[in-house]
């Protein structure tokens, strides 16, 4: 964004906030009207979001997810407007193998939190959704109880392309939800692979859902995932499954004892939960509250959040540099030619890199 | 390197190989002598390395580690010359907490391999050595038995600065050792932190050394390290320690069962070893041989090595792009100014990135 234009737009936004929220511009000279109209929309949207209007919140997130250049600029003005009102939630990442019952857990856990008076936002990060396109409809129908709660906001997966993009948009969506007064943000990882590491990098507490039979379960999971978890839920602990679930909880506790803690000063632990019978949900919330208290007290809460923001900034700088390099067709072709020559033993790796950048 | 110059130099190198190894240039016109002398040295060095001359091998590695521009070019000519003769070793990475006895294990294990008729090269990767400077002398005095074996070559840690640099140099050193006919390359991680991941990315088999009392041990280790290991050695299993070591072996086997295997098709396992009593060393070699057989058969051996080379190339491209960006003082200053503004909530992360690249 041009610097002058940005300052101007910031001013218009301020005017908009001061000068009534009806979107009309009495007495504004005609030649400024169109421009001011645009920026006033952002200001109005910002105050509607802050007032807790869920339709406006949805609109704001759509603006953030848009790839249209004008929308992108408006989204950034909106975010800048909302920034001072962000950060006042607990951000919880939730992951687990397919079939672990993430949606039914979020439905039950989120509903309980709403009944405790919390405002709960559910976001999903799904780097694969642009390919499969499958989970968006799924989200809408899965959490029937939760979506009817006035305190809940359930947003389906963003449909953005690259993982870097989803990452960025989920972070920005999270900030908008915080400005809208949501106390608890639940971020569900829908995809497999890299998404867990991304989510770990944007949340305070990371929850792993597993089923009984720990060994077999973990075979299908990403390496190192257990060491990212602040808490493990052994899910579907109901009926005949209660006893094996309790045994699995003990097994996980034993493994967690061997591993380095995901959060300094917090000993990760495991719990048996049934979303069907609604057991273990309060204990889950107590665990998260105990975590929050400990990590607040040690100041690691702020340290981690600052680190996450810095890492996000640096990751976006790296993404930008790599994108600009690989978007150039010549570079891309030369890289794959050189790669081939290296694999065939015609060139050393260093020679390949030197050739690439010799111009 | 200029393409024409490189072809020329490759020709000179070929001439050097064909035309006797005494380094003299009978009948060469005076005006070419200096240039040809340089390239002939590389060819001579290459053939000396291939003939198994350990002094020449040391010289070749010093050339690779040099930061002098001319040396760098010569090092790359040398490597290109040697490339067709590389790849015929088993590359073993060895890591463990300080005090686990990595050096005494390498001393005992390497000596046993030499007695089996293997040629063994020991390299160390130590990203911290440029700061501490401590481990270089240590290496020389530690492996007294091994360094006296005619079949062994022990190279102290490289003294290069950045991790990226060490990484690259250890890889290239490994290739030179392979061209010199070493069958087993042992790469010891001396530092802590990132180095394990780098070493995992350049070896076939990754060995983790631990002591008895698994839980306490692992507390000091890097997250996810156990999931990188193809084998775990419970070390110092001698005297009163034999029983607890056997118990620890069982505990590790149980944990390994829960984790995703480091190498597809290979079930990572644990062994008790005493380097002092020389027990468990043959079992360690049998384990590595069994691994090799399995992974060869599934073709994952080649798949992994190709992937490692490609990853190395792409990591060096990324390093180059990031270095050129951050080496610019203006960029560096702007990044830290923007970072500050972002942390204080004045700018969104996206706005920060846009500002950085708006020029």
XYZ file of C-alpha atoms in Angstrom:
718
model
C 0.000 0.000 0.000
C 1.211 3.514 -0.809
C 2.175 5.322 2.380
C 0.264 8.548 1.662
C -2.836 6.647 0.667
C -2.679 4.579 3.826
C -2.474 7.612 6.101
C -5.372 9.173 4.226
C -7.412 6.020 4.537
C -6.625 5.803 8.248
C -7.926 9.358 8.648
C -11.127 8.593 6.765
C -11.649 5.600 8.993
C -11.287 7.778 12.079
C -13.769 10.279 10.638
C -16.147 7.480 9.975
C -16.033 6.284 13.550
C -16.576 9.771 14.926
C -19.308 10.777 12.517
C -22.221 8.414 13.153
C -22.741 4.867 11.929
C -25.557 5.247 9.432
C -23.226 5.235 6.462
C -24.549 8.576 5.165
C -22.267 11.541 4.613
C -24.291 14.696 5.076
C -22.462 17.718 3.793
C -19.559 15.824 2.243
C -18.450 17.380 -1.074
C -19.649 15.182 -3.944
C -16.159 14.541 -5.421
C -14.989 12.770 -2.200
C -18.122 10.741 -1.740
C -17.134 7.497 -3.449
C -13.770 7.142 -1.754
C -15.115 8.059 1.643
C -18.015 5.658 1.200
C -15.542 2.755 0.841
C -13.544 3.637 3.906
C -16.656 4.408 5.930
C -17.849 0.902 5.186
C -14.739 -0.460 6.877
C -15.276 1.732 9.923
C -18.926 0.743 10.143
C -18.057 -2.892 9.731
C -15.434 -2.578 12.471
C -17.896 -1.125 14.953
C -20.562 -3.685 14.038
C -18.021 -6.475 14.577
C -17.080 -4.991 17.935
C -20.759 -4.709 18.871
C -21.070 -8.485 18.428
C -23.081 -8.616 15.202
C -22.505 -12.123 13.814
C -23.519 -11.271 10.257
C -20.967 -8.456 10.233
C -18.378 -10.808 11.676
C -19.030 -13.238 8.814
C -18.730 -10.357 6.337
C -15.450 -9.264 7.898
C -14.014 -12.786 7.607
C -15.144 -13.039 3.980
C -13.325 -9.745 3.349
C -10.173 -11.205 4.943
C -10.410 -14.373 2.875
C -10.954 -12.501 -0.389
C -8.150 -12.457 -2.924
C -9.494 -9.302 -4.623
C -6.892 -6.501 -4.360
C -9.331 -3.834 -3.117
C -10.811 -6.226 -0.571
C -7.325 -7.086 0.655
C -6.619 -3.426 1.299
C -9.955 -2.965 3.071
C -9.320 -6.088 5.122
C -6.013 -4.655 6.318
C -7.636 -1.335 7.244
C -10.298 -3.255 9.131
C -7.713 -5.336 10.955
C -5.659 -2.292 11.864
C -8.817 -0.727 13.260
C -9.554 -3.828 15.316
C -5.974 -4.572 16.478
C -6.235 -2.699 19.823
C -9.189 -4.921 20.731
C -7.514 -8.254 20.023
C -5.615 -10.718 22.204
C -8.149 -11.195 25.006
C -9.027 -14.828 24.363
C -7.591 -18.211 25.038
C -6.578 -19.747 21.737
C -6.941 -23.526 21.674
C -5.743 -25.732 18.831
C -7.406 -29.126 18.410
C -6.006 -31.965 16.379
C -6.378 -35.723 16.049
C -6.441 -38.551 13.563
C -9.493 -38.816 11.277
C -12.189 -40.636 13.214
C -11.043 -39.367 16.611
C -14.262 -37.340 16.766
C -12.926 -33.794 16.674
C -16.234 -32.295 15.523
C -18.355 -34.038 18.145
C -15.846 -33.021 20.822
C -15.943 -29.388 19.689
C -19.744 -29.524 19.567
C -19.976 -30.849 23.148
C -17.085 -28.866 24.633
C -18.096 -25.612 22.904
C -21.724 -25.998 23.988
C -20.635 -26.518 27.592
C -18.468 -23.395 27.443
C -21.418 -21.397 26.054
C -23.505 -22.595 28.984
C -20.765 -21.321 31.308
C -21.319 -17.917 29.687
C -18.287 -17.973 27.408
C -18.369 -16.660 23.850
C -16.913 -19.422 21.687
C -15.614 -19.131 18.111
C -14.778 -22.245 16.104
C -12.354 -21.899 13.195
C -10.899 -24.617 11.020
C -7.549 -24.771 9.302
C -7.517 -27.106 6.339
C -4.674 -26.804 3.892
C -6.193 -29.531 1.759
C -9.653 -28.005 1.397
C -8.793 -26.284 -1.869
C -8.162 -29.722 -3.355
C -10.804 -31.866 -1.678
C -13.332 -29.082 -1.197
C -15.021 -31.531 1.116
C -15.046 -30.149 4.594
C -16.946 -26.923 4.103
C -20.404 -28.417 3.861
C -19.393 -30.891 6.532
C -18.726 -28.130 9.039
C -22.154 -26.610 8.507
C -24.038 -29.775 9.305
C -21.781 -31.257 11.965
C -22.174 -28.915 14.907
C -25.950 -28.608 15.053
C -26.241 -27.867 18.742
C -23.345 -25.439 18.853
C -24.367 -23.311 15.860
C -27.738 -22.596 17.515
C -26.121 -21.120 20.643
C -26.242 -17.319 20.598
C -22.734 -17.240 22.145
C -21.186 -19.459 19.482
C -19.744 -18.603 16.112
C -18.805 -21.501 13.819
C -16.835 -20.623 10.717
C -16.202 -23.307 8.105
C -12.729 -23.893 6.650
C -11.250 -21.120 4.567
C -10.998 -22.065 0.932
C -7.664 -20.347 0.270
C -5.057 -22.118 -1.804
C -1.601 -22.397 -0.287
C -0.893 -23.432 3.269
C 0.892 -20.127 3.852
C -2.298 -18.383 2.806
C -4.583 -20.428 5.052
C -2.205 -19.916 7.908
C -2.297 -16.167 7.481
C -6.066 -16.022 7.032
C -6.837 -18.197 10.045
C -4.613 -15.951 12.170
C -6.325 -12.820 10.935
C -9.777 -14.388 11.352
C -8.831 -15.259 14.926
C -7.948 -11.620 15.603
C -11.309 -10.441 14.212
C -13.138 -12.930 16.456
C -11.239 -11.611 19.461
C -12.228 -8.042 18.595
C -15.828 -9.331 18.435
C -15.509 -10.374 22.083
C -15.028 -14.151 21.758
C -13.266 -15.484 24.890
C -12.425 -18.921 23.598
C -11.170 -19.586 20.075
C -11.142 -23.245 19.050
C -9.012 -23.891 15.974
C -9.570 -27.308 14.469
C -6.971 -28.835 12.168
C -8.912 -30.549 9.441
C -6.072 -31.532 7.145
C -3.127 -33.774 7.832
C 0.583 -33.089 7.653
C 1.967 -29.630 8.173
C -1.150 -28.021 9.622
C -0.489 -29.134 13.223
C 2.799 -27.263 13.358
C 1.121 -24.152 11.940
C -1.692 -24.336 14.476
C 0.764 -24.927 17.340
C 2.406 -21.677 16.196
C -0.774 -19.656 16.645
C -2.405 -21.043 19.802
C -1.847 -20.941 23.553
C -3.005 -24.478 24.294
C -2.722 -27.457 21.955
C -5.065 -30.403 22.460
C -4.585 -33.819 20.864
C -7.560 -36.176 20.458
C -6.850 -39.909 20.347
C -8.782 -43.143 20.726
C -8.006 -46.208 22.828
C -5.083 -48.384 21.725
C -2.410 -45.721 21.828
C 0.250 -47.481 19.783
C -1.888 -48.213 16.762
C -3.410 -44.755 16.907
C -0.137 -42.914 16.846
C 1.193 -44.940 13.935
C -0.988 -42.843 11.667
C -0.004 -39.518 13.187
C 2.622 -37.004 12.308
C 6.038 -37.418 13.892
C 6.578 -35.342 16.996
C 2.876 -34.508 17.341
C 2.685 -35.782 20.929
C 5.439 -33.387 21.905
C 3.361 -30.454 20.650
C 0.399 -31.337 22.905
C -0.355 -29.568 26.193
C -3.167 -32.037 26.782
C -4.326 -35.363 25.343
C -7.998 -36.396 25.249
C -8.700 -40.122 25.018
C -12.055 -39.719 23.314
C -15.189 -41.904 23.094
C -14.707 -43.060 26.667
C -18.218 -44.450 27.058
C -19.963 -47.830 27.445
C -17.603 -50.772 27.085
C -14.885 -48.343 26.111
C -14.528 -46.713 29.537
C -12.047 -49.236 30.914
C -9.749 -49.390 27.883
C -9.902 -45.574 27.682
C -8.716 -45.258 31.284
C -5.900 -47.678 30.575
C -4.925 -45.656 27.505
C -4.926 -42.465 29.604
C -2.349 -44.095 31.898
C -0.244 -45.187 28.923
C -0.232 -41.681 27.493
C 0.638 -40.153 30.858
C 3.608 -42.498 30.986
C 4.783 -41.522 27.506
C 4.254 -37.818 28.263
C 6.507 -38.243 31.278
C 9.315 -39.290 28.947
C 8.877 -36.388 26.555
C 9.914 -32.767 26.805
C 6.938 -30.555 27.771
C 5.265 -28.639 24.953
C 5.029 -25.541 27.148
C 7.773 -24.700 29.672
C 6.468 -24.996 33.221
C 3.443 -27.119 32.275
C 3.349 -30.888 32.610
C 1.182 -32.136 29.734
C -1.448 -34.625 30.835
C -4.155 -36.959 29.524
C -7.907 -37.243 30.228
C -10.728 -39.614 29.247
C -13.683 -37.827 27.625
C -17.041 -38.847 26.215
C -18.716 -36.192 24.110
C -21.710 -38.508 23.780
C -22.160 -38.884 27.565
C -20.767 -35.400 28.218
C -18.178 -36.702 30.690
C -14.708 -35.264 31.134
C -15.644 -31.973 29.470
C -15.494 -29.943 32.669
C -12.194 -31.606 33.574
C -10.874 -30.570 30.164
C -11.819 -26.959 30.838
C -10.284 -27.158 34.343
C -7.078 -28.482 32.819
C -6.970 -25.575 30.372
C -7.683 -23.070 33.149
C -4.918 -24.547 35.306
C -2.577 -24.280 32.328
C -3.565 -20.667 31.759
C -2.958 -19.758 35.399
C 0.491 -21.366 35.468
C 1.624 -19.925 32.154
C 0.280 -16.434 32.935
C 2.151 -16.482 36.242
C 5.466 -17.371 34.609
C 4.972 -14.651 31.940
C 5.532 -17.330 29.294
C 2.054 -16.501 27.991
C 3.195 -13.113 26.677
C 6.629 -14.366 25.671
C 5.057 -17.071 23.488
C 2.510 -14.731 21.905
C 5.199 -12.201 21.005
C 7.362 -14.971 19.630
C 4.417 -16.275 17.585
C 3.816 -12.837 16.066
C 7.498 -12.365 15.252
C 7.681 -15.876 13.750
C 4.555 -15.158 11.688
C 6.150 -11.952 10.336
C 9.415 -13.719 9.489
C 7.614 -16.697 7.927
C 5.681 -14.282 5.701
C 8.929 -12.549 4.691
C 10.429 -15.950 3.775
C 7.239 -16.919 1.890
C 7.393 -13.678 -0.049
C 11.059 -14.164 -1.007
C 10.510 -17.793 -2.054
C 7.303 -16.960 -3.945
C 8.932 -14.159 -5.924
C 11.805 -16.470 -6.780
C 9.806 -19.552 -7.785
C 7.016 -17.594 -9.527
C 9.611 -16.687 -12.147
C 9.249 -19.407 -14.799
C 12.907 -19.170 -15.814
C 14.031 -19.769 -12.235
C 11.674 -22.698 -11.843
C 12.864 -24.340 -15.045
C 16.505 -23.766 -14.205
C 16.028 -25.243 -10.723
C 14.540 -28.435 -12.101
C 17.241 -28.735 -14.798
C 19.979 -28.240 -12.199
C 18.269 -30.666 -9.805
C 18.378 -33.307 -12.501
C 22.083 -32.658 -13.214
C 22.860 -32.866 -9.479
C 20.988 -36.153 -9.040
C 22.863 -37.595 -12.008
C 26.171 -36.634 -10.402
C 27.126 -34.109 -13.075
C 27.211 -31.168 -10.701
C 27.801 -30.628 -6.997
C 24.964 -29.001 -5.048
C 27.118 -25.913 -4.448
C 27.853 -25.636 -8.173
C 24.109 -25.865 -8.827
C 23.358 -23.018 -6.445
C 26.223 -20.924 -7.858
C 24.943 -21.420 -11.405
C 21.453 -20.402 -10.361
C 22.570 -17.099 -8.880
C 25.557 -16.278 -11.109
C 23.628 -13.653 -13.101
C 31.450 -20.039 -12.010
C 31.403 -18.910 -15.643
C 30.249 -21.771 -17.860
C 33.091 -21.502 -20.380
C 35.681 -21.273 -17.633
C 34.182 -24.296 -15.935
C 34.292 -26.408 -19.091
C 37.869 -25.317 -19.603
C 38.772 -26.194 -16.053
C 37.052 -29.561 -16.396
C 39.195 -30.196 -19.487
C 42.377 -29.251 -17.647
C 41.380 -31.561 -14.833
C 40.900 -34.391 -17.316
C 44.315 -33.621 -18.837
C 45.826 -33.719 -15.404
C 44.417 -37.153 -14.709
C 45.524 -38.538 -18.036
C 48.961 -36.936 -18.020
C 50.794 -38.412 -15.039
C 50.623 -37.430 -11.421
C 53.954 -35.774 -10.816
C 52.543 -32.270 -11.078
C 55.053 -31.238 -13.765
C 53.975 -29.801 -17.086
C 56.571 -30.679 -19.671
C 56.099 -28.765 -22.841
C 53.310 -26.530 -21.612
C 53.583 -23.025 -23.067
C 54.758 -20.655 -20.334
C 51.700 -18.388 -20.508
C 49.337 -21.236 -19.501
C 51.511 -22.678 -16.806
C 50.105 -20.893 -13.754
C 46.489 -21.658 -14.551
C 47.170 -25.243 -15.461
C 49.333 -25.717 -12.377
C 46.325 -24.811 -10.206
C 43.966 -27.186 -11.926
C 46.572 -29.943 -12.042
C 46.925 -29.687 -8.270
C 43.225 -30.439 -7.936
C 43.507 -33.446 -10.255
C 46.535 -34.738 -8.362
C 44.805 -34.211 -5.067
C 41.742 -36.056 -6.371
C 43.761 -39.091 -7.415
C 45.717 -39.082 -4.149
C 42.451 -38.984 -2.221
C 41.125 -41.865 -4.284
C 44.344 -43.819 -3.682
C 43.626 -43.607 0.055
C 46.311 -41.116 1.095
C 45.134 -39.761 4.450
C 47.276 -36.613 4.340
C 45.740 -35.732 0.959
C 42.286 -36.449 2.362
C 42.950 -33.991 5.191
C 44.179 -31.432 2.656
C 41.048 -31.941 0.540
C 38.801 -31.365 3.559
C 40.734 -28.239 4.529
C 40.183 -26.988 0.979
C 36.436 -27.650 1.337
C 36.287 -25.858 4.667
C 38.205 -22.822 3.402
C 36.301 -19.581 2.907
C 38.888 -18.230 0.450
C 37.238 -17.618 -2.939
C 39.909 -19.415 -4.997
C 39.919 -22.375 -2.600
C 36.141 -22.569 -2.853
C 36.361 -22.857 -6.626
C 39.083 -25.486 -6.379
C 37.066 -27.381 -3.786
C 34.130 -27.528 -6.193
C 36.352 -28.769 -9.056
C 37.744 -31.407 -6.718
C 34.256 -32.479 -5.634
C 33.001 -32.645 -9.201
C 36.001 -34.835 -10.013
C 35.235 -37.136 -7.090
C 31.413 -37.238 -7.479
C 31.290 -40.434 -9.607
C 33.118 -42.262 -6.812
C 30.818 -41.220 -3.967
C 27.786 -42.855 -2.388
C 29.228 -46.278 -1.574
C 29.154 -46.058 2.201
C 26.674 -46.415 4.973
C 26.189 -43.016 6.563
C 25.468 -43.206 10.276
C 24.496 -40.222 12.406
C 25.162 -40.439 16.131
C 23.598 -38.177 18.722
C 22.940 -38.123 22.462
C 22.863 -35.875 25.482
C 26.212 -34.602 26.802
C 27.646 -37.299 29.045
C 26.044 -40.163 27.112
C 29.539 -41.180 25.999
C 29.349 -40.545 22.247
C 33.127 -40.359 21.861
C 33.870 -43.551 23.768
C 31.129 -45.332 21.799
C 32.572 -44.138 18.490
C 36.061 -45.138 19.664
C 34.934 -48.676 20.551
C 32.450 -49.170 17.706
C 34.764 -47.695 15.080
C 37.707 -49.811 16.276
C 35.585 -52.960 16.065
C 34.542 -52.060 12.505
C 38.194 -51.521 11.556
C 38.985 -54.984 12.914
C 36.214 -56.350 10.687
C 38.142 -54.846 7.763
C 35.939 -51.768 7.280
C 37.348 -48.352 6.477
C 35.785 -45.956 8.985
C 35.638 -42.158 8.789
C 34.498 -40.106 11.785
C 33.179 -36.599 11.165
C 31.624 -34.199 13.615
C 28.968 -31.563 13.084
C 29.063 -28.842 15.680
C 27.231 -25.644 14.931
C 28.388 -24.178 18.233
C 32.099 -24.793 17.769
C 32.715 -21.359 16.292
C 31.471 -19.891 19.569
C 32.814 -22.323 22.151
C 35.844 -23.421 20.184
C 36.077 -26.212 22.688
C 35.512 -29.483 20.927
C 38.318 -29.465 18.383
C 41.144 -30.302 20.764
C 38.791 -32.685 22.548
C 38.296 -34.702 19.365
C 42.021 -35.160 18.866
C 42.667 -36.595 22.297
C 39.467 -38.553 22.809
C 39.714 -41.359 20.279
C 43.243 -42.564 20.959
C 42.738 -46.155 19.883
C 40.738 -45.333 16.782
C 43.073 -42.671 15.364
C 45.947 -45.200 15.387
C 44.049 -47.701 13.192
C 45.265 -47.565 9.588
C 41.662 -48.026 8.410
C 40.287 -45.096 10.418
C 40.130 -41.418 9.631
C 39.024 -39.061 12.421
C 38.298 -35.486 11.425
C 37.655 -32.898 14.133
C 34.668 -30.547 13.941
C 34.683 -27.997 11.186
C 35.185 -24.494 12.462
C 32.814 -22.804 9.999
C 30.442 -20.154 11.247
C 26.768 -20.603 10.443
C 24.856 -23.844 10.782
C 24.056 -23.698 7.065
C 27.769 -23.589 6.392
C 28.658 -26.474 8.688
C 25.838 -28.498 7.220
C 27.103 -27.981 3.695
C 30.722 -28.633 4.622
C 30.003 -31.827 6.540
C 28.028 -33.123 3.553
C 30.833 -32.327 1.156
C 33.439 -33.794 3.523
C 31.362 -36.965 3.677
C 31.435 -37.224 -0.125
C 35.227 -36.830 -0.188
C 35.602 -39.599 2.422
C 33.424 -41.868 0.297
C 35.596 -41.195 -2.747
C 38.575 -42.134 -0.543
C 36.998 -45.565 -0.064
C 35.562 -45.284 3.446
C 32.723 -47.829 3.880
C 31.289 -46.474 7.101
C 30.893 -42.762 7.811
C 30.100 -41.906 11.424
C 28.777 -38.364 11.850
C 28.717 -37.209 15.434
C 26.515 -34.303 16.486
C 28.511 -32.336 18.989
C 26.257 -29.353 19.424
C 22.706 -29.211 20.698
C 19.520 -27.969 19.097
C 19.114 -27.902 15.354
C 22.048 -30.144 14.479
C 20.163 -33.432 14.952
C 17.645 -32.545 12.263
C 20.443 -31.552 9.895
C 22.311 -34.804 10.524
C 19.119 -36.864 10.086
C 18.854 -35.160 6.684
C 22.242 -36.441 5.529
C 22.501 -39.989 6.923
C 21.004 -43.411 6.223
C 20.847 -44.599 9.837
C 20.367 -42.391 12.877
C 21.548 -43.663 16.262
C 20.564 -42.114 19.585
C 22.721 -42.702 22.682
C 21.021 -42.520 26.061
C 21.775 -43.573 29.648
C 19.627 -45.460 32.133
C 16.600 -43.644 33.551
C 14.873 -42.841 30.285
C 12.490 -40.172 31.550
C 15.079 -37.927 33.166
C 17.419 -38.385 30.246
C 14.949 -37.309 27.617
C 13.918 -34.197 29.515
C 17.145 -32.597 28.372
C 16.767 -33.654 24.746
C 15.325 -31.942 21.738
C 11.643 -32.458 21.007
C 10.922 -35.188 18.528
C 14.452 -36.590 18.680
C 13.275 -40.119 19.522
C 11.174 -40.155 16.390
C 14.264 -39.469 14.287
C 16.118 -42.515 15.649
C 16.450 -45.814 13.770
C 18.162 -47.291 16.817
C 18.673 -46.381 20.464
C 21.764 -47.413 22.433
C 21.412 -47.527 26.209
C 25.059 -46.864 26.940
C 27.379 -47.634 29.871
C 25.658 -50.969 30.431
C 28.396 -52.410 32.631
C 28.914 -53.427 36.275
C 25.999 -52.482 38.512
C 24.468 -50.673 35.589
C 23.681 -53.791 33.539
C 20.302 -54.471 35.139
C 18.962 -50.898 35.029
C 20.240 -50.625 31.443
C 18.281 -53.723 30.414
C 15.175 -52.293 32.053
C 15.696 -48.994 30.219
C 16.040 -50.904 26.932
C 12.585 -52.391 27.553
C 11.129 -48.963 28.373
C 12.526 -47.479 25.195
C 11.243 -50.386 23.109
C 7.789 -49.707 24.536
C 7.943 -45.995 23.699
C 9.283 -46.758 20.215
C 6.278 -48.973 19.676
C 4.032 -45.934 20.178
C 5.924 -43.693 17.807
C 5.935 -43.490 14.032
C 9.033 -45.224 12.614
C 11.876 -42.953 11.551
C 12.385 -45.026 8.394
C 9.410 -46.584 6.558
C 9.576 -50.358 6.793
C 12.023 -50.431 9.711
C 10.933 -50.928 13.319
C 13.345 -48.847 15.417
C 14.758 -50.772 18.352
C 16.926 -50.394 21.465
C 20.109 -52.167 22.630
C 22.282 -52.152 25.752
C 25.948 -51.410 25.032
C 29.099 -51.050 27.057
C 31.979 -49.434 25.210
C 34.170 -50.072 28.247
C 33.437 -53.838 28.310
C 32.991 -53.943 24.522
C 29.582 -55.611 24.784
C 26.688 -54.949 22.446
C 28.935 -53.500 19.736
C 28.520 -56.449 17.385
C 24.758 -56.414 18.002
C 24.757 -52.729 17.046
C 26.486 -53.530 13.761
C 24.081 -56.439 13.130
C 21.159 -54.081 13.729
C 22.546 -51.589 11.220
C 23.186 -54.374 8.688
C 19.621 -55.674 9.114
C 18.347 -52.125 8.588
C 20.458 -51.745 5.466
C 19.189 -55.012 4.011
C 15.533 -54.124 4.620
C 15.784 -50.580 3.332
C 17.802 -51.593 0.264
C 15.178 -54.200 -0.573
C 12.308 -51.718 -0.426
C 14.276 -49.206 -2.556
C 13.704 -46.615 0.160
C 17.502 -46.360 0.439
C 17.775 -44.655 -2.952
C 14.530 -42.739 -2.532
C 15.786 -41.202 0.714
C 19.215 -40.362 -0.663
C 17.710 -38.622 -3.690
C 15.308 -36.760 -1.441
C 18.188 -35.710 0.821
C 20.135 -34.312 -2.128
C 17.098 -32.450 -3.460
C 16.317 -31.061 0.014
C 19.932 -29.971 0.398
C 19.755 -28.104 -2.934
C 16.477 -26.406 -2.023
C 17.690 -25.541 1.488
C 20.753 -23.882 -0.052
C 18.546 -21.910 -2.455
C 16.431 -20.703 0.474
C 19.575 -19.875 2.484
C 20.906 -17.872 -0.431
C 17.664 -15.886 -0.851
C 17.392 -15.163 2.887
C 21.088 -14.263 3.172
C 20.960 -11.797 0.268
C 17.879 -10.201 1.810
C 19.079 -9.918 5.400
C 22.682 -9.033 4.497
C 21.298 -5.721 3.217
C 21.559 -3.375 6.226
C 18.527 -1.332 5.143
C 16.354 -4.435 4.991
C 17.573 -5.605 8.386
C 16.843 -2.246 9.996
C 13.438 -1.975 8.374
C 12.513 -5.486 9.502
C 13.324 -4.710 13.130
C 11.480 -1.348 12.984
C 8.406 -3.032 11.484
C 8.617 -5.900 13.982
C 8.483 -3.370 16.802
C 5.463 -1.598 15.250
C 3.685 -4.952 14.818
C 4.338 -6.042 18.410
C 2.990 -2.684 19.630
C -0.214 -3.229 17.646
C 0.344 -0.309 15.256
C 0.502 -2.468 12.145
C -0.887 -5.816 11.058
C 1.673 -8.453 10.043
C 0.434 -8.281 6.443
C 0.845 -4.496 6.416
C 4.382 -4.979 7.722
C 5.248 -7.371 4.919
C 3.620 -5.106 2.315
C 5.601 -2.103 3.537
C 8.815 -4.099 3.393
C 8.348 -5.067 -0.238
C 6.465 -2.018 -1.579
C 9.563 -0.598 -3.311
